[in-house]
Short mmCIF file of C-alpha atoms and ligand atoms in Angstrom, two decimals:
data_model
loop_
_atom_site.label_atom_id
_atom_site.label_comp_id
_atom_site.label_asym_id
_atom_site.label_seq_id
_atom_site.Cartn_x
_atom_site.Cartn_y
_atom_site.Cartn_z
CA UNK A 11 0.00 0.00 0.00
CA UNK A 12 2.85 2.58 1.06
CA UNK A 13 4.61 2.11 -2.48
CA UNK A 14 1.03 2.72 -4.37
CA UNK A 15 1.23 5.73 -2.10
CA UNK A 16 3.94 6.59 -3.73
CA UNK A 17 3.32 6.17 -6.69
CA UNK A 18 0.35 8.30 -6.64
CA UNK A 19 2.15 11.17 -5.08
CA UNK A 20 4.68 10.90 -7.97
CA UNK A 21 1.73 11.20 -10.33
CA UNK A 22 0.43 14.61 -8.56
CA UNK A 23 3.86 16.31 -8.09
CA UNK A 24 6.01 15.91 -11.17
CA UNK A 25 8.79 16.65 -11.75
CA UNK A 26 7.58 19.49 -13.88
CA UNK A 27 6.07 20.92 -11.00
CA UNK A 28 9.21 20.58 -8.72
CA UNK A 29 10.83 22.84 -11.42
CA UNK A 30 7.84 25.54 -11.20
CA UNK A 31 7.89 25.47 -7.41
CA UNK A 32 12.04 26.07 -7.47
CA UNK A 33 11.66 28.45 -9.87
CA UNK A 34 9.01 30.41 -7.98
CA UNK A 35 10.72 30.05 -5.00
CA UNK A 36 14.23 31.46 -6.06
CA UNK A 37 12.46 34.52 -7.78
CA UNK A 38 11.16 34.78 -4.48
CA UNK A 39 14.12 35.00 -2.99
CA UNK A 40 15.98 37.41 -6.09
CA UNK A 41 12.83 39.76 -5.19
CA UNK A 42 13.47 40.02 -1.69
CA UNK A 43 17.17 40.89 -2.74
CA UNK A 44 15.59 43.48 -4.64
CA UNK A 45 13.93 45.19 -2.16
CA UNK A 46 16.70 45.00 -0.04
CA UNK A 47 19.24 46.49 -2.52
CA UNK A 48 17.04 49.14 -3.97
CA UNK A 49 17.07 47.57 -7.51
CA UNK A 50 13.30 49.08 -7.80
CA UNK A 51 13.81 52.40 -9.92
CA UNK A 52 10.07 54.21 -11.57
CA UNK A 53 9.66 55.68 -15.44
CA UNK A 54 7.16 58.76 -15.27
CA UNK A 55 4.67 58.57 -17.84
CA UNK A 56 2.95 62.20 -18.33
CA UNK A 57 -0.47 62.89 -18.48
CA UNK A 58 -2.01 65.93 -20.71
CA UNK A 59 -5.12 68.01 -20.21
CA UNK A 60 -6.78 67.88 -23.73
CA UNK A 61 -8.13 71.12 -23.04
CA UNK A 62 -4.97 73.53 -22.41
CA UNK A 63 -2.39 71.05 -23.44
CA UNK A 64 -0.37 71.26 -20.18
CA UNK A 65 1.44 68.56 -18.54
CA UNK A 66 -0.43 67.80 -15.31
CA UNK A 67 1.16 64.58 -14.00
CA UNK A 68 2.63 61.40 -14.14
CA UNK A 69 1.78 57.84 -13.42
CA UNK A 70 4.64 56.08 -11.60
CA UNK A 71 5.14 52.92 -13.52
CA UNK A 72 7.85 50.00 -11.55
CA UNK A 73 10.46 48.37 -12.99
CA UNK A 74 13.01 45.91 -11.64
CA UNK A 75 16.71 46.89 -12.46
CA UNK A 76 18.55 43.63 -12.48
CA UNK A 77 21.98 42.50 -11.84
CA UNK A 78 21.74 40.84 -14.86
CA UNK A 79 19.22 40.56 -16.66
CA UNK A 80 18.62 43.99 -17.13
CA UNK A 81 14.70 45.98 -17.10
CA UNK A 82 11.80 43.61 -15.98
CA UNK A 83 8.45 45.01 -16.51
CA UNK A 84 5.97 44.68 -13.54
CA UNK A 85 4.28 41.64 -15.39
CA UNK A 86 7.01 39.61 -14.63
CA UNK A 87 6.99 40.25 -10.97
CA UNK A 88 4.42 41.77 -9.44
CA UNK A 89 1.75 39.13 -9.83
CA UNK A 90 4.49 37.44 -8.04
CA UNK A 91 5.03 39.65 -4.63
CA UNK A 92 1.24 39.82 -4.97
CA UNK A 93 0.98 36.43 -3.27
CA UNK A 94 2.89 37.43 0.04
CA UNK A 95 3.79 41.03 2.02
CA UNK A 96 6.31 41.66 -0.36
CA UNK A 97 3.92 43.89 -2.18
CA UNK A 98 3.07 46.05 0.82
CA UNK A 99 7.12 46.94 1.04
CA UNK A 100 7.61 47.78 -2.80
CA UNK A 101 3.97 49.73 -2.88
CA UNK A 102 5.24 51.71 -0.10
CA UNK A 103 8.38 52.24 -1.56
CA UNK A 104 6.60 53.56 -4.82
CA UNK A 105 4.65 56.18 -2.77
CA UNK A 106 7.65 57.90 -0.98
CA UNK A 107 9.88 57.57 -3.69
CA UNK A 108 6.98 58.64 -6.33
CA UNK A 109 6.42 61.76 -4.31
CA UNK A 110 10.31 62.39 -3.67
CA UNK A 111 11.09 62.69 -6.95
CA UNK A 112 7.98 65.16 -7.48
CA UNK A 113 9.60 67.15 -4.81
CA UNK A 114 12.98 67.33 -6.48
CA UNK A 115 11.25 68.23 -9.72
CA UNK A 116 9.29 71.24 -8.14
CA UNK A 117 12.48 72.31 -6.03
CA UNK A 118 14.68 72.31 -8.98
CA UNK A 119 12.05 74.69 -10.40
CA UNK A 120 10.76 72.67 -13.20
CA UNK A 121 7.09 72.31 -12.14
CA UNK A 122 4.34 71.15 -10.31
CA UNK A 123 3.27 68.01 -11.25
CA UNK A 124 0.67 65.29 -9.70
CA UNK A 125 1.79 61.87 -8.83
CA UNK A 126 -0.35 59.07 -10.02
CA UNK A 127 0.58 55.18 -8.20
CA UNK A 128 -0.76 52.05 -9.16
CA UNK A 129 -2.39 50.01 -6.19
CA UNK A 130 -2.40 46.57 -5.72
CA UNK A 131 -5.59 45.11 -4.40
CA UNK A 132 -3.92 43.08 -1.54
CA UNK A 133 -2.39 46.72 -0.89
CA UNK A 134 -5.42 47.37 1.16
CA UNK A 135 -4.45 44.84 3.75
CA UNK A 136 -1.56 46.43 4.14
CA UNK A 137 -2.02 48.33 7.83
CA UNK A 138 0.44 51.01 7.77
CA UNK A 139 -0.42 52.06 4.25
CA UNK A 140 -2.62 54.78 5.51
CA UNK A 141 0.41 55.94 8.02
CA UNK A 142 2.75 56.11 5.28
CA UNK A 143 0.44 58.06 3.34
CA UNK A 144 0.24 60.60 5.38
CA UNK A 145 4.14 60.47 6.87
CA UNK A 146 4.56 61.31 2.87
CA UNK A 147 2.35 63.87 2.05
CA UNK A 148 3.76 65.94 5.43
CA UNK A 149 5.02 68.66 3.74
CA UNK A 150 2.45 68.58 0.80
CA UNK A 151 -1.20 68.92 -0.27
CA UNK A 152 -2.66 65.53 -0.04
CA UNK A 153 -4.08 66.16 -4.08
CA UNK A 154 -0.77 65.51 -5.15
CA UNK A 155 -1.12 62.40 -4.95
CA UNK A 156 -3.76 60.18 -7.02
CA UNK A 157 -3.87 56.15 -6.20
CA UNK A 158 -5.14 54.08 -9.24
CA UNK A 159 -6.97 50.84 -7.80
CA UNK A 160 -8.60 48.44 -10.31
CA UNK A 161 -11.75 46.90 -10.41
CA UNK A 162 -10.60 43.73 -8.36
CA UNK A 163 -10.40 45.74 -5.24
CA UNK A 164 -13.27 44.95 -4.33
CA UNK A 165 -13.50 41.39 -4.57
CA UNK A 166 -11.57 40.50 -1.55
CA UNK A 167 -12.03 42.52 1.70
CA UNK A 168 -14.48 45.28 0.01
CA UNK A 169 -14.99 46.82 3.17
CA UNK A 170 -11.24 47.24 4.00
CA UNK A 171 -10.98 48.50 0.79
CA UNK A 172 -13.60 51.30 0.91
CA UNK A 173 -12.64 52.64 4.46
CA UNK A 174 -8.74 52.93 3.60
CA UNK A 175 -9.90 54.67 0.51
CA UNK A 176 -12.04 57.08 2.96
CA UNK A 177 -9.30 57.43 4.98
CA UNK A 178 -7.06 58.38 1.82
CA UNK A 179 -9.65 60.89 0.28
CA UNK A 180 -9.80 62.49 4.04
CA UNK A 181 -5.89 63.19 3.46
CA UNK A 182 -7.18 64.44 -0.03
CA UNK A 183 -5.89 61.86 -2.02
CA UNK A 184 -8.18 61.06 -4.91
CA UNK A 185 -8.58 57.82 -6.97
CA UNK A 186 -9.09 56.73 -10.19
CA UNK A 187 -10.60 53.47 -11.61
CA UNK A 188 -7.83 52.24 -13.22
CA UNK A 189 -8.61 49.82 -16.95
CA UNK A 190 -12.48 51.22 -16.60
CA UNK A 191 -14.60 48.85 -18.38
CA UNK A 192 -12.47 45.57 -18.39
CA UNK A 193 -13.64 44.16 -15.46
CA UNK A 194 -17.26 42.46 -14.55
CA UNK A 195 -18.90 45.20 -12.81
CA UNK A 196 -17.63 48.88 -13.34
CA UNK A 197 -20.65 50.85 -12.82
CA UNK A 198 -21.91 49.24 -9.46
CA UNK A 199 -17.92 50.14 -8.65
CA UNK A 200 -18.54 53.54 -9.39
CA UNK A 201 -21.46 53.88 -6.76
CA UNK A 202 -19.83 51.83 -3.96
CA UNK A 203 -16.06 53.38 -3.98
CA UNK A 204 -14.97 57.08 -3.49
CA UNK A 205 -14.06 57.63 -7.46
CA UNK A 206 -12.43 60.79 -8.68
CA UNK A 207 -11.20 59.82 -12.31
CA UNK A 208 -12.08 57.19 -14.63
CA UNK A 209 -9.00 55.88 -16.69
CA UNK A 210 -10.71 54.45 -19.81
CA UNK A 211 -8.38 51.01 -20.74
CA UNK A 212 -7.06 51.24 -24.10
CA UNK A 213 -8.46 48.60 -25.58
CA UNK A 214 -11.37 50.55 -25.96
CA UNK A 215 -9.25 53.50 -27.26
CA UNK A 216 -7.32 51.41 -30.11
CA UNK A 217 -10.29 50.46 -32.31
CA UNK A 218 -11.76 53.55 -32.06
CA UNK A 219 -10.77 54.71 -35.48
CA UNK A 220 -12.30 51.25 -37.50
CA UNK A 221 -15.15 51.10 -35.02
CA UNK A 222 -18.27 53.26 -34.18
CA UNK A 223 -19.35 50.91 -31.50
CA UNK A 224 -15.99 51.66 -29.44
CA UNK A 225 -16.59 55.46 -30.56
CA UNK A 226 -20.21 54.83 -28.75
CA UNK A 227 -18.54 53.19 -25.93
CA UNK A 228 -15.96 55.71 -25.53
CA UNK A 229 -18.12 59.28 -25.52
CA UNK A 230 -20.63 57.43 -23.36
CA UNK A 231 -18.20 56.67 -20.35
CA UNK A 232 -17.25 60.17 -21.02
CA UNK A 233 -20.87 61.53 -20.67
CA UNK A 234 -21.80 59.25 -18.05
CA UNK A 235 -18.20 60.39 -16.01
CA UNK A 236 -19.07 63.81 -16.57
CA UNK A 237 -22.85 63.28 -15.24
CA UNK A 238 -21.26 61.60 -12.25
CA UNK A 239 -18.71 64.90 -12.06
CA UNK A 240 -15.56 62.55 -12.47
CA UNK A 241 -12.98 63.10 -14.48
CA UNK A 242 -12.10 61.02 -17.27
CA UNK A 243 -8.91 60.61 -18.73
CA UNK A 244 -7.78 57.92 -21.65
CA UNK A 245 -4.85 55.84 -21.68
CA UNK A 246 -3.20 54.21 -24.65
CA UNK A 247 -3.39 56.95 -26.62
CA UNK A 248 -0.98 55.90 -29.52
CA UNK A 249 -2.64 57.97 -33.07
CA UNK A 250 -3.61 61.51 -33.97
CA UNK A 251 -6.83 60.23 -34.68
CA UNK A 252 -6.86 58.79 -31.54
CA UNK A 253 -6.66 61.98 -29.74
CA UNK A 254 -8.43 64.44 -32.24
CA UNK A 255 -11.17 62.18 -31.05
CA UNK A 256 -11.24 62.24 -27.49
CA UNK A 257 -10.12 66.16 -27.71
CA UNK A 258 -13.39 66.71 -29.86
CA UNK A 259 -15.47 64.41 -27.24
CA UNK A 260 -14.22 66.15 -23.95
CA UNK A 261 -12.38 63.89 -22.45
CA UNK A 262 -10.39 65.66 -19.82
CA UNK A 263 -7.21 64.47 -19.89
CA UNK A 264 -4.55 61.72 -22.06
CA UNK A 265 -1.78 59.68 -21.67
CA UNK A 266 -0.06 57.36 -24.13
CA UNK A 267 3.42 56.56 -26.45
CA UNK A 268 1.96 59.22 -28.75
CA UNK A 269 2.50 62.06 -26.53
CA UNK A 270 5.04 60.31 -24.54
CA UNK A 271 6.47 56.70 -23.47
CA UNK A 272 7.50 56.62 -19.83
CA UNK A 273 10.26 57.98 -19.07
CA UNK A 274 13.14 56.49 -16.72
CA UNK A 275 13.50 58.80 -13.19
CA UNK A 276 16.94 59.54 -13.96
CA UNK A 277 16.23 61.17 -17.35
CA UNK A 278 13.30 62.82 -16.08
CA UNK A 279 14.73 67.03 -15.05
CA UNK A 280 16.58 66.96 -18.25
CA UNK A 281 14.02 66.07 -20.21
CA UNK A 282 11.86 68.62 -18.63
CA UNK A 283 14.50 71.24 -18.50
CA UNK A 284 14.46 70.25 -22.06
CA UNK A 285 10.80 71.28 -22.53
CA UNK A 286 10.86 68.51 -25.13
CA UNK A 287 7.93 66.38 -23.98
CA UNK A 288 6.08 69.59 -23.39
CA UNK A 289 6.43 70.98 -27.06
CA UNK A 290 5.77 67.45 -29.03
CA UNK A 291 2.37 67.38 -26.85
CA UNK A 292 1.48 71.09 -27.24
CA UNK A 293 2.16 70.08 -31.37
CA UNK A 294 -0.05 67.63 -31.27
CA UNK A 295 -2.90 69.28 -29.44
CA UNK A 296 -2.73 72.37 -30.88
CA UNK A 297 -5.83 73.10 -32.43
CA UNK A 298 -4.05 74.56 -35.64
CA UNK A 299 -2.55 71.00 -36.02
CA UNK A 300 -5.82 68.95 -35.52
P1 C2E B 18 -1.54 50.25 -16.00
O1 C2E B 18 -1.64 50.88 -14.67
O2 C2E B 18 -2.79 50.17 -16.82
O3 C2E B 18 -0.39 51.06 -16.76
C1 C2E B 18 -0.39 51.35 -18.11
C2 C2E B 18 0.52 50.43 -18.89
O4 C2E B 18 0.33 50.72 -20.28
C3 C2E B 18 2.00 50.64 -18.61
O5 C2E B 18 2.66 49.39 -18.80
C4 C2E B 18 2.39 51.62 -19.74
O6 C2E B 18 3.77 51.58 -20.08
C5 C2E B 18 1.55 51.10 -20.88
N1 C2E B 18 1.24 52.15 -21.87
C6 C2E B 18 1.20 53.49 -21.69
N2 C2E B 18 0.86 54.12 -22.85
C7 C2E B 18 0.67 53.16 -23.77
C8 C2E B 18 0.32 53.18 -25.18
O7 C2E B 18 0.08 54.22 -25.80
N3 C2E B 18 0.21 51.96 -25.79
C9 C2E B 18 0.46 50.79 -25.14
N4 C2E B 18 0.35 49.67 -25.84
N5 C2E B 18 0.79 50.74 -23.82
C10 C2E B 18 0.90 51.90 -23.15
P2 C2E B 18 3.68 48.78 -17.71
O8 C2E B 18 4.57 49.85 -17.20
O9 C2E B 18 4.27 47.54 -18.29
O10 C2E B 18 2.72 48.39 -16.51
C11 C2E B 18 1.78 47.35 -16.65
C12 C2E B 18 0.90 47.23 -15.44
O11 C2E B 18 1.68 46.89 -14.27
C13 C2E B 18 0.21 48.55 -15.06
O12 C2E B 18 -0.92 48.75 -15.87
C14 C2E B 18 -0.12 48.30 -13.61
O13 C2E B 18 -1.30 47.54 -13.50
C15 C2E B 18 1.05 47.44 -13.15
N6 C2E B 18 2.00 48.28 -12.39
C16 C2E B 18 2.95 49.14 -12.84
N7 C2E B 18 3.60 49.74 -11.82
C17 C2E B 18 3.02 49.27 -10.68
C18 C2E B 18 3.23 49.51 -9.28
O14 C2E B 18 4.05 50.33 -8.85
N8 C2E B 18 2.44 48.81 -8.40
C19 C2E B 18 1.49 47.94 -8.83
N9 C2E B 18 0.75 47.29 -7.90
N10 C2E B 18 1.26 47.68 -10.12
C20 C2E B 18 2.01 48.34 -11.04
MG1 MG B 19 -2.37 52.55 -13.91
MG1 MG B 20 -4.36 51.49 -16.80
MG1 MG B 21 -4.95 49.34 -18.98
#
């Protein structure tokens, strides 16, 4: 009997599966390392107003500088320190160092900008997120900062969820729905939760030119936003057409490789200083251009 044991054991843990669970376990380990040797670093992607053309902010976007393998992109790892606490430390980490660098930008003269951070659902289980909120917004107003939570937040823990996002918005933090529309129930999201801004995903922004039905889609969320007095802004904006749309619609605000890719933290006050990413966006919304 103890050998058919066996055997049957052998059948549900393969060898295959030996590999996946070392694997996992030693990127486990190489993330830890990470967080330990500050191999995090964040590319700024800006965001436009459609209406004025001004740079307004940035979403902070995480990548993993490795030893040796060079630029990981947070698909590759964050699903990962999504299973344990190791996603409390790095979100943390992308809050005070988001905002630092916005406070190097504005001391150095070149601005006032608005941080955007991406949130991670399990974030909200995190119980000193709301402390280190507002040990980092001490010598700022709390509107600087904008937290962008997806549609999963409130699958698990909804509750949690909705009173740290009250206790955020009490700092003065706003949200944003991050990927609006890809999920299984935005609008009953937009009732529950303390929403400020809708980010409309891109995949409803890419067809928009061969489509009318994603044109429908799009100037609807926009109409229904604006009834609601969010704001809406559209990511993935990667054509002329693209934005000449959404200008012509009202939507408030754009991001996407169009008007500019994200841009690594280091390269960030020179490009500013630069006023390049500022003039290529003001070109393309320029109403003599469109
Ligand atoms: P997201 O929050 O929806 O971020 C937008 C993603 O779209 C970014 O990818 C950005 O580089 C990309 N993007 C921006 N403009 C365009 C465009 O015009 N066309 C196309 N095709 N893509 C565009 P990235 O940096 O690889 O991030 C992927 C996702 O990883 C993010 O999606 C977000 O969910 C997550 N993420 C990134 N940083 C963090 C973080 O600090 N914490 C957490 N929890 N998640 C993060
Ligand atoms: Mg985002
Ligand atoms: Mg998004
Ligand atoms: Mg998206």
């Amino acid at each position: 009997a103890a050998k058919d044991e066996g055997k049957n054991s052998f059948h549900f843990f393969n060898d295959q599966m030996l590999i996946d669970i070392s694997k996992a376990l030693e990127l486990e380990s190489e993330l830890q390392t990470a967080l330990d040797n500050d191999q995090f670093c964040l590319f700024l992607q800006p965001k436009y107003c459609l209406e004025s053309g001004v740079l307004d902010g940035f979403e902070a976007l995480v990548r993993w500088r490795h030893p040796e393998k060079g630029l990981i992109m947070p698909n590759h790892f964050i699903p990962q320190m999504e299973q344990g606490e190791m996603i409390f430390q790095l979100g943390r980490w992308v809050i005070s160092h988001g905002l630092n660098i916005i406070r190097g930008l504005e001391r150095s003269g070149l601005g006032q900008f608005k941080l955007a951070v991406n949130l991670s659902a399990r974030q909200f289980c995190d119980d000193k997120l709301v402390d280190h909120l507002s040990a980092c917004l001490q010598d700022m107003p709390g509107d600087r900062l904008e937290l962008e939570i997806t549609e999963n937040v409130l699958i698990h823990n909804s509750e949690l969820a909705a009173s740290v996002m009250k206790q955020a918005n009490d700092l003065g933090v706003t949200v944003a729905l991050d990927d609006f529309g890809t999920g299984y129930s935005s609008l009953s999201y937009l009732r529950q939760l303390p929403v400020d801004v809708i980010k409309l995903d891109r995949s409803f922004i890419a067809p928009t030119n061969e489509s009318e039905e994603s044109r429908h889609i799009v100037t609807s969320v926009i109409d229904l936003a604006h009834k609601l007095n969010k704001y809406v802004v559209a990511e993935g904006v990667e054509t002329q057409e693209h934005l000449l749309f959404l200008k012509e619609h009202n939507c408030d605000s754009a991001q996407g490789f169009l008007l500019s890719r994200p841009i690594d933290e280091h390269e960030l006050p020179d490009v500013l200083a630069k006023g390049d990413v500022q003039k290529k966006a003001s070109n393309y919304l320029n109403a003599d251009v469109l």
